[in-house]
Amino acid sequence: MYYYPVRFVLWSFTLFLSINCFSKPPDSVDLPTRSTQYNITYTINQDGSAITHWHEELKILQNQALAATKNYPISYSKSQQKLEVLNAYTQKANGTRINVPQTNFQIRENGSKDANIPAAISDLNVMTIIFPDVEVGDSIVITAQLTDIAPLS
């Protein structure tokens, strides 16, 4: 007689978990953006240098995300790394592709020459890619590669 309520409680708890923990999330989540694709590959060479290759597609779902999303910053060390943007474009909701012109790749150099700061930090540059004509429903697409010029020591 005592075991029946315990089994019922355990069964109820299991049912609660299966409904709440393993159910599909709602489709109407209120997100400003959604990453529709993100692939990253790291290649480590025998000498310790590395190549980081990534591809990202980010869909804009709300107006509040426009300002932050159309400016895509990438940080890198000018003396230690080589940054290559292989592909960058705005994918319009109707399927039209608008390539990012070279003039929309803006580099801000840190330029610190302090001998006490390691080179990987003192020469940190930021390349900002400004995506053209981005609206809600569009996606920004970028494929880039960051290559270590020399292994970090």
PDB file of C-alpha atoms in Angstrom:
ATOM      1  CA  MET A   1       0.000   0.000   0.000  1.00  0.00           C
ATOM      2  CA  TYR A   2       2.896   2.333   0.728  1.00  0.00           C
ATOM      3  CA  TYR A   3       4.645   1.633  -2.625  1.00  0.00           C
ATOM      4  CA  TYR A   4       1.732   2.714  -4.801  1.00  0.00           C
ATOM      5  CA  PRO A   5       2.057   6.462  -4.043  1.00  0.00           C
ATOM      6  CA  VAL A   6       5.845   6.290  -4.490  1.00  0.00           C
ATOM      7  CA  ARG A   7       5.474   4.667  -7.911  1.00  0.00           C
ATOM      8  CA  PHE A   8       2.865   7.219  -8.873  1.00  0.00           C
ATOM      9  CA  VAL A   9       5.151  10.087  -7.843  1.00  0.00           C
ATOM     10  CA  LEU A  10       8.086   8.592  -9.785  1.00  0.00           C
ATOM     11  CA  TRP A  11       5.901   7.998 -12.848  1.00  0.00           C
ATOM     12  CA  SER A  12       4.558  11.571 -12.669  1.00  0.00           C
ATOM     13  CA  PHE A  13       8.066  12.989 -12.335  1.00  0.00           C
ATOM     14  CA  THR A  14       9.282  10.929 -15.319  1.00  0.00           C
ATOM     15  CA  LEU A  15       6.341  12.121 -17.400  1.00  0.00           C
ATOM     16  CA  PHE A  16       7.045  15.726 -16.375  1.00  0.00           C
ATOM     17  CA  LEU A  17      10.696  15.389 -17.430  1.00  0.00           C
ATOM     18  CA  SER A  18       9.859  13.807 -20.757  1.00  0.00           C
ATOM     19  CA  ILE A  19       7.388  16.561 -21.610  1.00  0.00           C
ATOM     20  CA  ASN A  20       9.460  19.526 -20.411  1.00  0.00           C
ATOM     21  CA  CYS A  21      13.062  18.478 -20.999  1.00  0.00           C
ATOM     22  CA  PHE A  22      12.889  16.512 -24.204  1.00  0.00           C
ATOM     23  CA  SER A  23      10.233  18.397 -26.109  1.00  0.00           C
ATOM     24  CA  LYS A  24      11.097  20.450 -29.172  1.00  0.00           C
ATOM     25  CA  PRO A  25      11.690  24.156 -28.434  1.00  0.00           C
ATOM     26  CA  PRO A  26       8.980  26.482 -29.723  1.00  0.00           C
ATOM     27  CA  ASP A  27       9.394  27.905 -33.229  1.00  0.00           C
ATOM     28  CA  SER A  28       8.385  31.359 -32.072  1.00  0.00           C
ATOM     29  CA  VAL A  29      11.441  32.115 -29.928  1.00  0.00           C
ATOM     30  CA  ASP A  30      11.968  35.874 -29.941  1.00  0.00           C
ATOM     31  CA  LEU A  31      15.583  36.088 -31.183  1.00  0.00           C
ATOM     32  CA  PRO A  32      17.111  39.112 -32.959  1.00  0.00           C
ATOM     33  CA  THR A  33      19.301  36.850 -35.169  1.00  0.00           C
ATOM     34  CA  ARG A  34      19.674  33.154 -35.919  1.00  0.00           C
ATOM     35  CA  SER A  35      22.845  31.393 -36.964  1.00  0.00           C
ATOM     36  CA  THR A  36      21.762  29.230 -39.877  1.00  0.00           C
ATOM     37  CA  GLN A  37      25.239  27.862 -40.515  1.00  0.00           C
ATOM     38  CA  TYR A  38      28.547  27.981 -38.650  1.00  0.00           C
ATOM     39  CA  ASN A  39      31.482  25.807 -39.636  1.00  0.00           C
ATOM     40  CA  ILE A  40      34.999  26.141 -38.287  1.00  0.00           C
ATOM     41  CA  THR A  41      38.093  24.106 -39.105  1.00  0.00           C
ATOM     42  CA  TYR A  42      41.393  24.266 -37.242  1.00  0.00           C
ATOM     43  CA  THR A  43      44.519  22.937 -38.919  1.00  0.00           C
ATOM     44  CA  ILE A  44      47.539  22.619 -36.639  1.00  0.00           C
ATOM     45  CA  ASN A  45      50.839  22.234 -38.486  1.00  0.00           C
ATOM     46  CA  GLN A  46      53.808  20.250 -37.148  1.00  0.00           C
ATOM     47  CA  ASP A  47      55.720  23.458 -36.419  1.00  0.00           C
ATOM     48  CA  GLY A  48      52.895  24.655 -34.142  1.00  0.00           C
ATOM     49  CA  SER A  49      51.470  27.215 -36.553  1.00  0.00           C
ATOM     50  CA  ALA A  50      47.776  27.009 -37.309  1.00  0.00           C
ATOM     51  CA  ILE A  51      45.118  27.887 -39.850  1.00  0.00           C
ATOM     52  CA  THR A  52      41.584  28.738 -38.735  1.00  0.00           C
ATOM     53  CA  HIS A  53      38.984  28.596 -41.511  1.00  0.00           C
ATOM     54  CA  TRP A  54      35.369  29.536 -40.836  1.00  0.00           C
ATOM     55  CA  HIS A  55      32.085  30.029 -42.627  1.00  0.00           C
ATOM     56  CA  GLU A  56      29.130  31.750 -40.993  1.00  0.00           C
ATOM     57  CA  GLU A  57      25.619  32.574 -42.138  1.00  0.00           C
ATOM     58  CA  LEU A  58      23.587  34.785 -39.819  1.00  0.00           C
ATOM     59  CA  LYS A  59      19.939  35.616 -40.506  1.00  0.00           C
ATOM     60  CA  ILE A  60      18.530  38.916 -39.227  1.00  0.00           C
ATOM     61  CA  LEU A  61      15.141  38.428 -37.588  1.00  0.00           C
ATOM     62  CA  GLN A  62      14.485  41.806 -35.918  1.00  0.00           C
ATOM     63  CA  ASN A  63      15.194  45.499 -36.533  1.00  0.00           C
ATOM     64  CA  GLN A  64      17.149  45.788 -33.287  1.00  0.00           C
ATOM     65  CA  ALA A  65      19.853  43.511 -34.725  1.00  0.00           C
ATOM     66  CA  LEU A  66      20.497  45.518 -37.895  1.00  0.00           C
ATOM     67  CA  ALA A  67      23.081  47.990 -36.575  1.00  0.00           C
ATOM     68  CA  ALA A  68      25.182  45.360 -34.803  1.00  0.00           C
ATOM     69  CA  THR A  69      24.930  42.730 -37.524  1.00  0.00           C
ATOM     70  CA  LYS A  70      25.844  44.758 -40.589  1.00  0.00           C
ATOM     71  CA  ASN A  71      29.242  45.592 -39.010  1.00  0.00           C
ATOM     72  CA  TYR A  72      31.187  42.334 -38.547  1.00  0.00           C
ATOM     73  CA  PRO A  73      34.487  42.773 -36.632  1.00  0.00           C
ATOM     74  CA  ILE A  74      37.410  40.312 -36.805  1.00  0.00           C
ATOM     75  CA  SER A  75      40.424  40.780 -34.505  1.00  0.00           C
ATOM     76  CA  TYR A  76      43.887  39.547 -35.409  1.00  0.00           C
ATOM     77  CA  SER A  77      47.564  40.202 -34.688  1.00  0.00           C
ATOM     78  CA  LYS A  78      49.234  41.924 -37.639  1.00  0.00           C
ATOM     79  CA  SER A  79      52.709  40.547 -36.848  1.00  0.00           C
ATOM     80  CA  GLN A  80      51.556  37.017 -35.959  1.00  0.00           C
ATOM     81  CA  GLN A  81      48.608  36.342 -38.264  1.00  0.00           C
ATOM     82  CA  LYS A  82      47.370  36.860 -41.800  1.00  0.00           C
ATOM     83  CA  LEU A  83      43.644  37.463 -42.271  1.00  0.00           C
ATOM     84  CA  GLU A  84      41.982  36.632 -45.584  1.00  0.00           C
ATOM     85  CA  VAL A  85      38.301  37.251 -46.236  1.00  0.00           C
ATOM     86  CA  LEU A  86      37.512  34.667 -48.890  1.00  0.00           C
ATOM     87  CA  ASN A  87      33.849  35.533 -49.316  1.00  0.00           C
ATOM     88  CA  ALA A  88      31.508  38.134 -47.803  1.00  0.00           C
ATOM     89  CA  TYR A  89      28.053  39.055 -49.020  1.00  0.00           C
ATOM     90  CA  THR A  90      24.500  39.936 -48.074  1.00  0.00           C
ATOM     91  CA  GLN A  91      22.004  37.238 -49.033  1.00  0.00           C
ATOM     92  CA  LYS A  92      18.683  39.027 -49.547  1.00  0.00           C
ATOM     93  CA  ALA A  93      15.459  37.303 -48.491  1.00  0.00           C
ATOM     94  CA  ASN A  94      14.468  37.040 -52.164  1.00  0.00           C
ATOM     95  CA  GLY A  95      17.709  35.146 -52.987  1.00  0.00           C
ATOM     96  CA  THR A  96      19.670  38.083 -54.452  1.00  0.00           C
ATOM     97  CA  ARG A  97      23.336  38.164 -53.476  1.00  0.00           C
ATOM     98  CA  ILE A  98      25.137  41.482 -52.876  1.00  0.00           C
ATOM     99  CA  ASN A  99      28.913  41.103 -52.567  1.00  0.00           C
ATOM    100  CA  VAL A 100      30.726  43.276 -50.028  1.00  0.00           C
ATOM    101  CA  PRO A 101      32.958  45.702 -51.963  1.00  0.00           C
ATOM    102  CA  GLN A 102      36.634  45.999 -50.976  1.00  0.00           C
ATOM    103  CA  THR A 103      35.956  49.548 -49.778  1.00  0.00           C
ATOM    104  CA  ASN A 104      33.735  48.059 -47.028  1.00  0.00           C
ATOM    105  CA  PHE A 105      36.694  46.257 -45.401  1.00  0.00           C
ATOM    106  CA  GLN A 106      37.913  48.743 -42.815  1.00  0.00           C
ATOM    107  CA  ILE A 107      41.022  48.074 -40.724  1.00  0.00           C
ATOM    108  CA  ARG A 108      41.641  49.763 -37.391  1.00  0.00           C
ATOM    109  CA  GLU A 109      45.225  49.375 -36.215  1.00  0.00           C
ATOM    110  CA  ASN A 110      46.138  49.406 -32.533  1.00  0.00           C
ATOM    111  CA  GLY A 111      49.713  50.459 -33.270  1.00  0.00           C
ATOM    112  CA  SER A 112      51.054  50.309 -29.707  1.00  0.00           C
ATOM    113  CA  LYS A 113      54.869  50.183 -29.668  1.00  0.00           C
ATOM    114  CA  ASP A 114      55.221  49.525 -25.918  1.00  0.00           C
ATOM    115  CA  ALA A 115      58.094  47.046 -25.460  1.00  0.00           C
ATOM    116  CA  ASN A 116      56.455  45.601 -22.333  1.00  0.00           C
ATOM    117  CA  ILE A 117      53.371  44.433 -24.230  1.00  0.00           C
ATOM    118  CA  PRO A 118      53.656  41.171 -26.233  1.00  0.00           C
ATOM    119  CA  ALA A 119      53.483  41.630 -30.011  1.00  0.00           C
ATOM    120  CA  ALA A 120      50.346  39.479 -30.244  1.00  0.00           C
ATOM    121  CA  ILE A 121      48.520  42.095 -28.162  1.00  0.00           C
ATOM    122  CA  SER A 122      50.288  45.350 -29.027  1.00  0.00           C
ATOM    123  CA  ASP A 123      49.622  45.073 -32.748  1.00  0.00           C
ATOM    124  CA  LEU A 124      46.048  43.834 -32.487  1.00  0.00           C
ATOM    125  CA  ASN A 125      44.097  44.982 -35.530  1.00  0.00           C
ATOM    126  CA  VAL A 126      40.365  44.870 -36.095  1.00  0.00           C
ATOM    127  CA  MET A 127      38.963  44.440 -39.586  1.00  0.00           C
ATOM    128  CA  THR A 128      35.324  45.471 -39.739  1.00  0.00           C
ATOM    129  CA  ILE A 129      33.333  44.184 -42.681  1.00  0.00           C
ATOM    130  CA  ILE A 130      30.381  46.428 -43.476  1.00  0.00           C
ATOM    131  CA  PHE A 131      27.651  44.442 -45.207  1.00  0.00           C
ATOM    132  CA  PRO A 132      25.604  46.421 -47.745  1.00  0.00           C
ATOM    133  CA  ASP A 133      21.814  46.768 -47.861  1.00  0.00           C
ATOM    134  CA  VAL A 134      21.003  44.554 -44.854  1.00  0.00           C
ATOM    135  CA  GLU A 135      17.327  44.309 -43.879  1.00  0.00           C
ATOM    136  CA  VAL A 136      15.222  42.087 -41.646  1.00  0.00           C
ATOM    137  CA  GLY A 137      14.906  38.682 -43.312  1.00  0.00           C
ATOM    138  CA  ASP A 138      18.330  38.924 -44.997  1.00  0.00           C
ATOM    139  CA  SER A 139      21.448  36.970 -44.048  1.00  0.00           C
ATOM    140  CA  ILE A 140      25.065  38.001 -43.854  1.00  0.00           C
ATOM    141  CA  VAL A 141      27.497  35.375 -45.122  1.00  0.00           C
ATOM    142  CA  ILE A 142      31.234  35.306 -44.487  1.00  0.00           C
ATOM    143  CA  THR A 143      34.006  32.842 -45.215  1.00  0.00           C
ATOM    144  CA  ALA A 144      37.408  33.781 -43.831  1.00  0.00           C
ATOM    145  CA  GLN A 145      40.767  32.304 -42.941  1.00  0.00           C
ATOM    146  CA  LEU A 146      43.248  33.290 -40.257  1.00  0.00           C
ATOM    147  CA  THR A 147      46.768  31.926 -40.757  1.00  0.00           C
ATOM    148  CA  ASP A 148      49.499  32.046 -38.146  1.00  0.00           C
ATOM    149  CA  ILE A 149      52.634  33.517 -39.750  1.00  0.00           C
ATOM    150  CA  ALA A 150      54.776  31.913 -37.048  1.00  0.00           C
ATOM    151  CA  PRO A 151      53.880  29.568 -34.219  1.00  0.00           C
ATOM    152  CA  LEU A 152      53.033  31.296 -30.947  1.00  0.00           C
ATOM    153  CA  SER A 153      55.717  30.733 -28.352  1.00  0.00           C
TER     154      SER A 153
END
